[in-house]
XYZ file of C-alpha atoms in Angstrom:
87
model
C 53.446 264.430 177.690
C 50.067 262.905 176.919
C 49.133 262.738 173.248
C 45.801 264.233 172.239
C 42.999 261.920 171.236
C 41.018 262.380 168.056
C 38.033 263.797 169.924
C 40.204 266.277 171.806
C 41.477 267.592 168.479
C 38.157 267.870 166.645
C 35.100 266.625 168.568
C 32.656 268.368 166.222
C 34.003 266.439 163.221
C 33.492 263.102 164.921
C 30.055 264.190 166.124
C 29.161 265.129 162.553
C 30.325 261.714 161.266
C 28.130 260.003 163.861
C 25.134 262.178 162.973
C 25.633 261.497 159.258
C 25.749 257.748 159.869
C 22.540 257.938 161.911
C 20.826 260.196 159.371
C 21.473 257.649 156.637
C 19.420 255.045 158.529
C 16.304 256.636 160.094
C 15.459 253.412 161.949
C 18.784 253.711 163.797
C 21.889 251.586 164.051
C 23.044 249.041 166.609
C 25.917 250.503 168.629
C 28.538 248.146 167.166
C 27.538 249.054 163.601
C 27.523 252.752 164.496
C 31.075 252.473 165.860
C 32.227 250.877 162.599
C 30.367 253.315 160.349
C 31.589 256.422 162.178
C 35.155 255.100 161.929
C 34.701 254.459 158.196
C 33.398 257.987 157.656
C 36.365 259.485 159.493
C 38.793 257.409 157.395
C 36.999 258.360 154.168
C 37.410 262.024 155.107
C 41.154 261.502 155.472
C 41.116 261.863 159.249
C 42.568 259.371 161.743
C 40.170 256.617 162.777
C 39.207 257.230 166.405
C 39.307 254.488 169.003
C 35.912 252.882 169.689
C 35.928 254.403 173.194
C 36.197 257.887 171.671
C 33.237 257.253 169.371
C 31.278 255.795 172.282
C 32.021 258.903 174.369
C 30.688 261.138 171.580
C 27.563 258.971 171.228
C 27.048 259.383 174.978
C 27.409 263.138 174.586
C 24.773 263.130 171.828
C 22.384 261.133 174.017
C 23.016 263.308 177.092
C 22.514 266.430 174.990
C 19.187 265.190 173.647
C 20.334 264.810 170.010
C 20.149 261.001 169.984
C 18.283 258.274 171.817
C 18.321 254.495 172.245
C 15.219 252.713 170.973
C 14.894 248.980 170.762
C 18.637 248.391 170.940
C 19.404 250.957 168.242
C 20.834 254.450 168.450
C 18.635 256.957 166.587
C 18.738 260.696 165.973
C 15.864 262.507 167.638
C 13.727 264.347 165.105
C 12.500 266.770 167.775
C 16.012 267.682 168.958
C 17.425 271.164 168.423
C 19.963 271.560 165.633
C 23.564 270.807 166.541
C 25.909 273.703 166.982
C 29.231 273.377 165.208
C 32.038 275.423 166.699
């Protein structure tokens, strides 16, 4: 039996941690720093720290969904994006 990953258990929580990290720095964060910061936020909330690939997958989902963008080597939240829906 395959064990569930962190994002399979609660993808909206990880997405929220990523959005909070990006909101704290309007100029955006380099991807490596974003991976570290999102992991720190998950740990601070008492949740398991996701693998970097899981965080990267959620960042990709944010970009594909129009919530985030890459500008000058940094990941930034889009100010013109629609509000995220939390299930």
